[in-house]
């Protein structure tokens, strides 16, 4: 997916919702969905299985958390998160524990939210320079992450409904 299309899809998914509320709700929603899913099943909305999505979200939480901290530290250029190299091509998510990915995601998300809730108002305008998209403020990064959450939650809901109606 092209970088501008990726940005647009994430921002459209978020719409007018409060990104911090979305970020705070995602761990609970992922936990509720977990027992309803066949982790080996995918759907036409995504090229990943449910289990791979959980692994991807855990890895992404590491990547976004690092990018936020880079912005707060005034780092010149933030490293991009390459989900293909981190995930499917490099690590073979199929062999990973989706349960462990969920646990890691939930812990990392709580830790990242702790950071975000303690930011000063001026911190939201601090910038990380994404190598492909250019400068991004912390406020923008959080909107992107929240939209990304919503897109994957929609995919998991779809997979769950397919499993249940089977």
mmCIF file with all atom_site columns, C-alpha atoms in Angstrom:
data_model
loop_
_atom_site.group_PDB
_atom_site.id
_atom_site.type_symbol
_atom_site.label_atom_id
_atom_site.label_alt_id
_atom_site.label_comp_id
_atom_site.label_asym_id
_atom_site.label_entity_id
_atom_site.label_seq_id
_atom_site.pdbx_PDB_ins_code
_atom_site.Cartn_x
_atom_site.Cartn_y
_atom_site.Cartn_z
_atom_site.occupancy
_atom_site.B_iso_or_equiv
_atom_site.pdbx_formal_charge
_atom_site.auth_seq_id
_atom_site.auth_comp_id
_atom_site.auth_asym_id
_atom_site.auth_atom_id
_atom_site.pdbx_PDB_model_num
ATOM 1   C CA . UNK A 1 1   ? 0.000   0.000   0.000  1.00 0.00 ? 1   UNK A CA 1
ATOM 2   C CA . UNK A 1 2   ? 1.352   3.419   -0.922 1.00 0.00 ? 2   UNK A CA 1
ATOM 3   C CA . UNK A 1 3   ? 2.350   5.670   1.950  1.00 0.00 ? 3   UNK A CA 1
ATOM 4   C CA . UNK A 1 4   ? -0.293  8.347   1.252  1.00 0.00 ? 4   UNK A CA 1
ATOM 5   C CA . UNK A 1 5   ? -3.011  5.718   0.861  1.00 0.00 ? 5   UNK A CA 1
ATOM 6   C CA . UNK A 1 6   ? -1.898  4.135   4.172  1.00 0.00 ? 6   UNK A CA 1
ATOM 7   C CA . UNK A 1 7   ? -2.093  7.499   5.946  1.00 0.00 ? 7   UNK A CA 1
ATOM 8   C CA . UNK A 1 8   ? -5.490  8.272   4.425  1.00 0.00 ? 8   UNK A CA 1
ATOM 9   C CA . UNK A 1 9   ? -6.964  4.873   5.356  1.00 0.00 ? 9   UNK A CA 1
ATOM 10  C CA . UNK A 1 10  ? -5.803  5.192   8.962  1.00 0.00 ? 10  UNK A CA 1
ATOM 11  C CA . UNK A 1 11  ? -7.108  8.750   9.327  1.00 0.00 ? 11  UNK A CA 1
ATOM 12  C CA . UNK A 1 12  ? -10.431 7.817   7.697  1.00 0.00 ? 12  UNK A CA 1
ATOM 13  C CA . UNK A 1 13  ? -10.818 4.853   10.047 1.00 0.00 ? 13  UNK A CA 1
ATOM 14  C CA . UNK A 1 14  ? -10.323 7.167   13.034 1.00 0.00 ? 14  UNK A CA 1
ATOM 15  C CA . UNK A 1 15  ? -12.637 9.903   11.767 1.00 0.00 ? 15  UNK A CA 1
ATOM 16  C CA . UNK A 1 16  ? -13.602 12.268  14.583 1.00 0.00 ? 16  UNK A CA 1
ATOM 17  C CA . UNK A 1 17  ? -12.974 9.769   17.390 1.00 0.00 ? 17  UNK A CA 1
ATOM 18  C CA . UNK A 1 18  ? -10.630 10.662  20.220 1.00 0.00 ? 18  UNK A CA 1
ATOM 19  C CA . UNK A 1 19  ? -7.368  8.823   19.442 1.00 0.00 ? 19  UNK A CA 1
ATOM 20  C CA . UNK A 1 20  ? -6.422  8.358   23.106 1.00 0.00 ? 20  UNK A CA 1
ATOM 21  C CA . UNK A 1 21  ? -9.802  6.756   23.822 1.00 0.00 ? 21  UNK A CA 1
ATOM 22  C CA . UNK A 1 22  ? -9.328  4.394   20.884 1.00 0.00 ? 22  UNK A CA 1
ATOM 23  C CA . UNK A 1 23  ? -5.823  3.496   22.051 1.00 0.00 ? 23  UNK A CA 1
ATOM 24  C CA . UNK A 1 24  ? -7.096  2.845   25.582 1.00 0.00 ? 24  UNK A CA 1
ATOM 25  C CA . UNK A 1 25  ? -9.988  0.652   24.398 1.00 0.00 ? 25  UNK A CA 1
ATOM 26  C CA . UNK A 1 26  ? -8.023  -1.502  21.957 1.00 0.00 ? 26  UNK A CA 1
ATOM 27  C CA . UNK A 1 27  ? -6.428  -3.897  24.504 1.00 0.00 ? 27  UNK A CA 1
ATOM 28  C CA . UNK A 1 28  ? -9.832  -4.743  25.988 1.00 0.00 ? 28  UNK A CA 1
ATOM 29  C CA . UNK A 1 29  ? -11.400 -5.232  22.551 1.00 0.00 ? 29  UNK A CA 1
ATOM 30  C CA . UNK A 1 30  ? -8.530  -7.462  21.419 1.00 0.00 ? 30  UNK A CA 1
ATOM 31  C CA . UNK A 1 31  ? -8.840  -9.500  24.619 1.00 0.00 ? 31  UNK A CA 1
ATOM 32  C CA . UNK A 1 32  ? -12.611 -9.913  24.142 1.00 0.00 ? 32  UNK A CA 1
ATOM 33  C CA . UNK A 1 33  ? -12.161 -10.979 20.520 1.00 0.00 ? 33  UNK A CA 1
ATOM 34  C CA . UNK A 1 34  ? -9.375  -13.465 21.229 1.00 0.00 ? 34  UNK A CA 1
ATOM 35  C CA . UNK A 1 35  ? -11.470 -16.519 22.274 1.00 0.00 ? 35  UNK A CA 1
ATOM 36  C CA . UNK A 1 36  ? -13.838 -16.012 19.319 1.00 0.00 ? 36  UNK A CA 1
ATOM 37  C CA . UNK A 1 37  ? -11.080 -16.365 16.719 1.00 0.00 ? 37  UNK A CA 1
ATOM 38  C CA . UNK A 1 38  ? -9.428  -19.170 14.848 1.00 0.00 ? 38  UNK A CA 1
ATOM 39  C CA . UNK A 1 39  ? -5.886  -17.780 14.805 1.00 0.00 ? 39  UNK A CA 1
ATOM 40  C CA . UNK A 1 40  ? -5.114  -19.523 11.496 1.00 0.00 ? 40  UNK A CA 1
ATOM 41  C CA . UNK A 1 41  ? -8.024  -17.913 9.660  1.00 0.00 ? 41  UNK A CA 1
ATOM 42  C CA . UNK A 1 42  ? -7.773  -14.805 7.525  1.00 0.00 ? 42  UNK A CA 1
ATOM 43  C CA . UNK A 1 43  ? -10.313 -12.995 5.385  1.00 0.00 ? 43  UNK A CA 1
ATOM 44  C CA . UNK A 1 44  ? -10.542 -11.002 2.199  1.00 0.00 ? 44  UNK A CA 1
ATOM 45  C CA . UNK A 1 45  ? -10.026 -7.738  4.129  1.00 0.00 ? 45  UNK A CA 1
ATOM 46  C CA . UNK A 1 46  ? -6.425  -8.669  4.917  1.00 0.00 ? 46  UNK A CA 1
ATOM 47  C CA . UNK A 1 47  ? -3.644  -10.947 3.739  1.00 0.00 ? 47  UNK A CA 1
ATOM 48  C CA . UNK A 1 48  ? -2.910  -11.896 7.357  1.00 0.00 ? 48  UNK A CA 1
ATOM 49  C CA . UNK A 1 49  ? -4.452  -14.461 9.661  1.00 0.00 ? 49  UNK A CA 1
ATOM 50  C CA . UNK A 1 50  ? -5.932  -13.454 12.998 1.00 0.00 ? 50  UNK A CA 1
ATOM 51  C CA . UNK A 1 51  ? -2.814  -14.724 14.784 1.00 0.00 ? 51  UNK A CA 1
ATOM 52  C CA . UNK A 1 52  ? -0.527  -12.750 12.486 1.00 0.00 ? 52  UNK A CA 1
ATOM 53  C CA . UNK A 1 53  ? -2.541  -9.592  13.195 1.00 0.00 ? 53  UNK A CA 1
ATOM 54  C CA . UNK A 1 54  ? -2.011  -10.042 16.934 1.00 0.00 ? 54  UNK A CA 1
ATOM 55  C CA . UNK A 1 55  ? 1.743   -10.493 16.376 1.00 0.00 ? 55  UNK A CA 1
ATOM 56  C CA . UNK A 1 56  ? 1.847   -7.493  14.042 1.00 0.00 ? 56  UNK A CA 1
ATOM 57  C CA . UNK A 1 57  ? 0.081   -5.309  16.614 1.00 0.00 ? 57  UNK A CA 1
ATOM 58  C CA . UNK A 1 58  ? 2.561   -6.294  19.331 1.00 0.00 ? 58  UNK A CA 1
ATOM 59  C CA . UNK A 1 59  ? 5.510   -5.486  17.066 1.00 0.00 ? 59  UNK A CA 1
ATOM 60  C CA . UNK A 1 60  ? 3.914   -2.247  15.931 1.00 0.00 ? 60  UNK A CA 1
ATOM 61  C CA . UNK A 1 61  ? 3.428   -1.138  19.526 1.00 0.00 ? 61  UNK A CA 1
ATOM 62  C CA . UNK A 1 62  ? 7.184   -1.490  19.993 1.00 0.00 ? 62  UNK A CA 1
ATOM 63  C CA . UNK A 1 63  ? 7.829   0.503   16.805 1.00 0.00 ? 63  UNK A CA 1
ATOM 64  C CA . UNK A 1 64  ? 5.389   3.317   17.558 1.00 0.00 ? 64  UNK A CA 1
ATOM 65  C CA . UNK A 1 65  ? 6.514   3.524   21.192 1.00 0.00 ? 65  UNK A CA 1
ATOM 66  C CA . UNK A 1 66  ? 10.089  3.932   20.029 1.00 0.00 ? 66  UNK A CA 1
ATOM 67  C CA . UNK A 1 67  ? 9.093   6.580   17.479 1.00 0.00 ? 67  UNK A CA 1
ATOM 68  C CA . UNK A 1 68  ? 7.236   8.562   20.170 1.00 0.00 ? 68  UNK A CA 1
ATOM 69  C CA . UNK A 1 69  ? 10.262  8.476   22.405 1.00 0.00 ? 69  UNK A CA 1
ATOM 70  C CA . UNK A 1 70  ? 12.488  9.552   19.522 1.00 0.00 ? 70  UNK A CA 1
ATOM 71  C CA . UNK A 1 71  ? 10.233  12.565  18.920 1.00 0.00 ? 71  UNK A CA 1
ATOM 72  C CA . UNK A 1 72  ? 10.296  13.500  22.605 1.00 0.00 ? 72  UNK A CA 1
ATOM 73  C CA . UNK A 1 73  ? 14.091  13.192  22.629 1.00 0.00 ? 73  UNK A CA 1
ATOM 74  C CA . UNK A 1 74  ? 14.420  15.405  19.546 1.00 0.00 ? 74  UNK A CA 1
ATOM 75  C CA . UNK A 1 75  ? 15.926  12.685  17.370 1.00 0.00 ? 75  UNK A CA 1
ATOM 76  C CA . UNK A 1 76  ? 16.599  13.910  13.845 1.00 0.00 ? 76  UNK A CA 1
ATOM 77  C CA . UNK A 1 77  ? 15.076  10.995  11.953 1.00 0.00 ? 77  UNK A CA 1
ATOM 78  C CA . UNK A 1 78  ? 12.781  8.293   13.255 1.00 0.00 ? 78  UNK A CA 1
ATOM 79  C CA . UNK A 1 79  ? 13.212  4.798   11.927 1.00 0.00 ? 79  UNK A CA 1
ATOM 80  C CA . UNK A 1 80  ? 10.303  3.490   9.889  1.00 0.00 ? 80  UNK A CA 1
ATOM 81  C CA . UNK A 1 81  ? 8.446   0.360   10.915 1.00 0.00 ? 81  UNK A CA 1
ATOM 82  C CA . UNK A 1 82  ? 8.738   -2.202  8.123  1.00 0.00 ? 82  UNK A CA 1
ATOM 83  C CA . UNK A 1 83  ? 6.091   -4.785  9.027  1.00 0.00 ? 83  UNK A CA 1
ATOM 84  C CA . UNK A 1 84  ? 7.168   -7.142  6.256  1.00 0.00 ? 84  UNK A CA 1
ATOM 85  C CA . UNK A 1 85  ? 10.750  -7.317  7.483  1.00 0.00 ? 85  UNK A CA 1
ATOM 86  C CA . UNK A 1 86  ? 9.777   -7.383  11.178 1.00 0.00 ? 86  UNK A CA 1
ATOM 87  C CA . UNK A 1 87  ? 6.985   -9.838  10.698 1.00 0.00 ? 87  UNK A CA 1
ATOM 88  C CA . UNK A 1 88  ? 5.972   -12.267 8.055  1.00 0.00 ? 88  UNK A CA 1
ATOM 89  C CA . UNK A 1 89  ? 9.155   -12.345 5.977  1.00 0.00 ? 89  UNK A CA 1
ATOM 90  C CA . UNK A 1 90  ? 11.623  -12.065 8.829  1.00 0.00 ? 90  UNK A CA 1
ATOM 91  C CA . UNK A 1 91  ? 10.019  -13.789 11.782 1.00 0.00 ? 91  UNK A CA 1
ATOM 92  C CA . UNK A 1 92  ? 7.315   -16.126 10.474 1.00 0.00 ? 92  UNK A CA 1
ATOM 93  C CA . UNK A 1 93  ? 4.450   -14.979 12.681 1.00 0.00 ? 93  UNK A CA 1
ATOM 94  C CA . UNK A 1 94  ? 2.656   -18.285 12.086 1.00 0.00 ? 94  UNK A CA 1
ATOM 95  C CA . UNK A 1 95  ? 5.005   -19.970 14.559 1.00 0.00 ? 95  UNK A CA 1
ATOM 96  C CA . UNK A 1 96  ? 4.519   -17.301 17.245 1.00 0.00 ? 96  UNK A CA 1
ATOM 97  C CA . UNK A 1 97  ? 2.058   -17.435 20.106 1.00 0.00 ? 97  UNK A CA 1
ATOM 98  C CA . UNK A 1 98  ? -0.870  -15.107 19.458 1.00 0.00 ? 98  UNK A CA 1
ATOM 99  C CA . UNK A 1 99  ? -1.666  -15.274 23.197 1.00 0.00 ? 99  UNK A CA 1
ATOM 100 C CA . UNK A 1 100 ? 1.827   -14.031 24.048 1.00 0.00 ? 100 UNK A CA 1
ATOM 101 C CA . UNK A 1 101 ? 1.497   -11.314 21.375 1.00 0.00 ? 101 UNK A CA 1
ATOM 102 C CA . UNK A 1 102 ? -1.760  -10.170 22.996 1.00 0.00 ? 102 UNK A CA 1
ATOM 103 C CA . UNK A 1 103 ? -0.132  -10.056 26.424 1.00 0.00 ? 103 UNK A CA 1
ATOM 104 C CA . UNK A 1 104 ? 2.859   -8.132  25.074 1.00 0.00 ? 104 UNK A CA 1
ATOM 105 C CA . UNK A 1 105 ? 0.616   -5.713  23.203 1.00 0.00 ? 105 UNK A CA 1
ATOM 106 C CA . UNK A 1 106 ? -1.523  -5.023  26.282 1.00 0.00 ? 106 UNK A CA 1
ATOM 107 C CA . UNK A 1 107 ? 1.504   -4.345  28.480 1.00 0.00 ? 107 UNK A CA 1
ATOM 108 C CA . UNK A 1 108 ? 3.253   -2.176  25.904 1.00 0.00 ? 108 UNK A CA 1
ATOM 109 C CA . UNK A 1 109 ? 0.076   -0.233  25.154 1.00 0.00 ? 109 UNK A CA 1
ATOM 110 C CA . UNK A 1 110 ? -0.481  0.502   28.846 1.00 0.00 ? 110 UNK A CA 1
ATOM 111 C CA . UNK A 1 111 ? 3.130   1.702   29.077 1.00 0.00 ? 111 UNK A CA 1
ATOM 112 C CA . UNK A 1 112 ? 2.810   3.898   25.969 1.00 0.00 ? 112 UNK A CA 1
ATOM 113 C CA . UNK A 1 113 ? -0.474  5.352   27.249 1.00 0.00 ? 113 UNK A CA 1
ATOM 114 C CA . UNK A 1 114 ? 1.233   6.179   30.533 1.00 0.00 ? 114 UNK A CA 1
ATOM 115 C CA . UNK A 1 115 ? 3.781   8.169   28.536 1.00 0.00 ? 115 UNK A CA 1
ATOM 116 C CA . UNK A 1 116 ? 1.099   9.930   26.475 1.00 0.00 ? 116 UNK A CA 1
ATOM 117 C CA . UNK A 1 117 ? -1.061  10.842  29.461 1.00 0.00 ? 117 UNK A CA 1
ATOM 118 C CA . UNK A 1 118 ? 1.921   12.547  31.072 1.00 0.00 ? 118 UNK A CA 1
ATOM 119 C CA . UNK A 1 119 ? 2.891   14.718  28.107 1.00 0.00 ? 119 UNK A CA 1
ATOM 120 C CA . UNK A 1 120 ? 2.916   18.485  28.446 1.00 0.00 ? 120 UNK A CA 1
ATOM 121 C CA . UNK A 1 121 ? 0.707   20.349  25.935 1.00 0.00 ? 121 UNK A CA 1
ATOM 122 C CA . UNK A 1 122 ? 3.735   21.482  23.904 1.00 0.00 ? 122 UNK A CA 1
ATOM 123 C CA . UNK A 1 123 ? 4.999   17.892  23.625 1.00 0.00 ? 123 UNK A CA 1
ATOM 124 C CA . UNK A 1 124 ? 2.156   16.993  21.228 1.00 0.00 ? 124 UNK A CA 1
ATOM 125 C CA . UNK A 1 125 ? 3.788   19.231  18.608 1.00 0.00 ? 125 UNK A CA 1
ATOM 126 C CA . UNK A 1 126 ? 7.197   17.569  18.824 1.00 0.00 ? 126 UNK A CA 1
ATOM 127 C CA . UNK A 1 127 ? 8.264   15.971  15.574 1.00 0.00 ? 127 UNK A CA 1
ATOM 128 C CA . UNK A 1 128 ? 9.675   12.658  14.451 1.00 0.00 ? 128 UNK A CA 1
ATOM 129 C CA . UNK A 1 129 ? 10.947  12.665  10.874 1.00 0.00 ? 129 UNK A CA 1
ATOM 130 C CA . UNK A 1 130 ? 9.605   9.607   9.135  1.00 0.00 ? 130 UNK A CA 1
ATOM 131 C CA . UNK A 1 131 ? 12.001  8.571   6.345  1.00 0.00 ? 131 UNK A CA 1
ATOM 132 C CA . UNK A 1 132 ? 9.189   8.143   3.808  1.00 0.00 ? 132 UNK A CA 1
ATOM 133 C CA . UNK A 1 133 ? 6.511   10.574  5.000  1.00 0.00 ? 133 UNK A CA 1
ATOM 134 C CA . UNK A 1 134 ? 8.590   13.414  6.394  1.00 0.00 ? 134 UNK A CA 1
ATOM 135 C CA . UNK A 1 135 ? 7.912   15.266  9.647  1.00 0.00 ? 135 UNK A CA 1
ATOM 136 C CA . UNK A 1 136 ? 5.112   13.912  11.840 1.00 0.00 ? 136 UNK A CA 1
ATOM 137 C CA . UNK A 1 137 ? 4.014   15.399  15.149 1.00 0.00 ? 137 UNK A CA 1
ATOM 138 C CA . UNK A 1 138 ? 3.275   13.200  18.127 1.00 0.00 ? 138 UNK A CA 1
ATOM 139 C CA . UNK A 1 139 ? -0.395  14.214  17.777 1.00 0.00 ? 139 UNK A CA 1
ATOM 140 C CA . UNK A 1 140 ? -0.386  12.971  14.158 1.00 0.00 ? 140 UNK A CA 1
ATOM 141 C CA . UNK A 1 141 ? 1.449   9.754   15.052 1.00 0.00 ? 141 UNK A CA 1
ATOM 142 C CA . UNK A 1 142 ? -1.194  8.990   17.697 1.00 0.00 ? 142 UNK A CA 1
ATOM 143 C CA . UNK A 1 143 ? -4.002  9.546   15.174 1.00 0.00 ? 143 UNK A CA 1
ATOM 144 C CA . UNK A 1 144 ? -2.274  7.177   12.762 1.00 0.00 ? 144 UNK A CA 1
ATOM 145 C CA . UNK A 1 145 ? -1.859  4.523   15.455 1.00 0.00 ? 145 UNK A CA 1
ATOM 146 C CA . UNK A 1 146 ? -5.493  4.799   16.576 1.00 0.00 ? 146 UNK A CA 1
ATOM 147 C CA . UNK A 1 147 ? -6.732  4.491   12.989 1.00 0.00 ? 147 UNK A CA 1
ATOM 148 C CA . UNK A 1 148 ? -4.454  1.500   12.483 1.00 0.00 ? 148 UNK A CA 1
ATOM 149 C CA . UNK A 1 149 ? -5.955  -0.135  15.588 1.00 0.00 ? 149 UNK A CA 1
ATOM 150 C CA . UNK A 1 150 ? -9.464  0.380   14.258 1.00 0.00 ? 150 UNK A CA 1
ATOM 151 C CA . UNK A 1 151 ? -8.627  -1.077  10.855 1.00 0.00 ? 151 UNK A CA 1
ATOM 152 C CA . UNK A 1 152 ? -7.206  -4.273  12.379 1.00 0.00 ? 152 UNK A CA 1
ATOM 153 C CA . UNK A 1 153 ? -10.059 -4.530  14.889 1.00 0.00 ? 153 UNK A CA 1
ATOM 154 C CA . UNK A 1 154 ? -12.489 -4.403  11.957 1.00 0.00 ? 154 UNK A CA 1
ATOM 155 C CA . UNK A 1 155 ? -10.594 -7.246  10.276 1.00 0.00 ? 155 UNK A CA 1
ATOM 156 C CA . UNK A 1 156 ? -10.624 -9.331  13.453 1.00 0.00 ? 156 UNK A CA 1
ATOM 157 C CA . UNK A 1 157 ? -14.355 -8.696  13.966 1.00 0.00 ? 157 UNK A CA 1
ATOM 158 C CA . UNK A 1 158 ? -14.952 -9.857  10.416 1.00 0.00 ? 158 UNK A CA 1
ATOM 159 C CA . UNK A 1 159 ? -12.879 -13.013 10.966 1.00 0.00 ? 159 UNK A CA 1
ATOM 160 C CA . UNK A 1 160 ? -14.750 -13.687 14.241 1.00 0.00 ? 160 UNK A CA 1
ATOM 161 C CA . UNK A 1 161 ? -18.128 -13.309 12.539 1.00 0.00 ? 161 UNK A CA 1
ATOM 162 C CA . UNK A 1 162 ? -17.028 -15.649 9.777  1.00 0.00 ? 162 UNK A CA 1
ATOM 163 C CA . UNK A 1 163 ? -15.883 -18.246 12.336 1.00 0.00 ? 163 UNK A CA 1
ATOM 164 C CA . UNK A 1 164 ? -19.159 -17.934 14.260 1.00 0.00 ? 164 UNK A CA 1
ATOM 165 C CA . UNK A 1 165 ? -21.401 -18.240 11.206 1.00 0.00 ? 165 UNK A CA 1
ATOM 166 C CA . UNK A 1 166 ? -19.021 -20.618 9.592  1.00 0.00 ? 166 UNK A CA 1
#
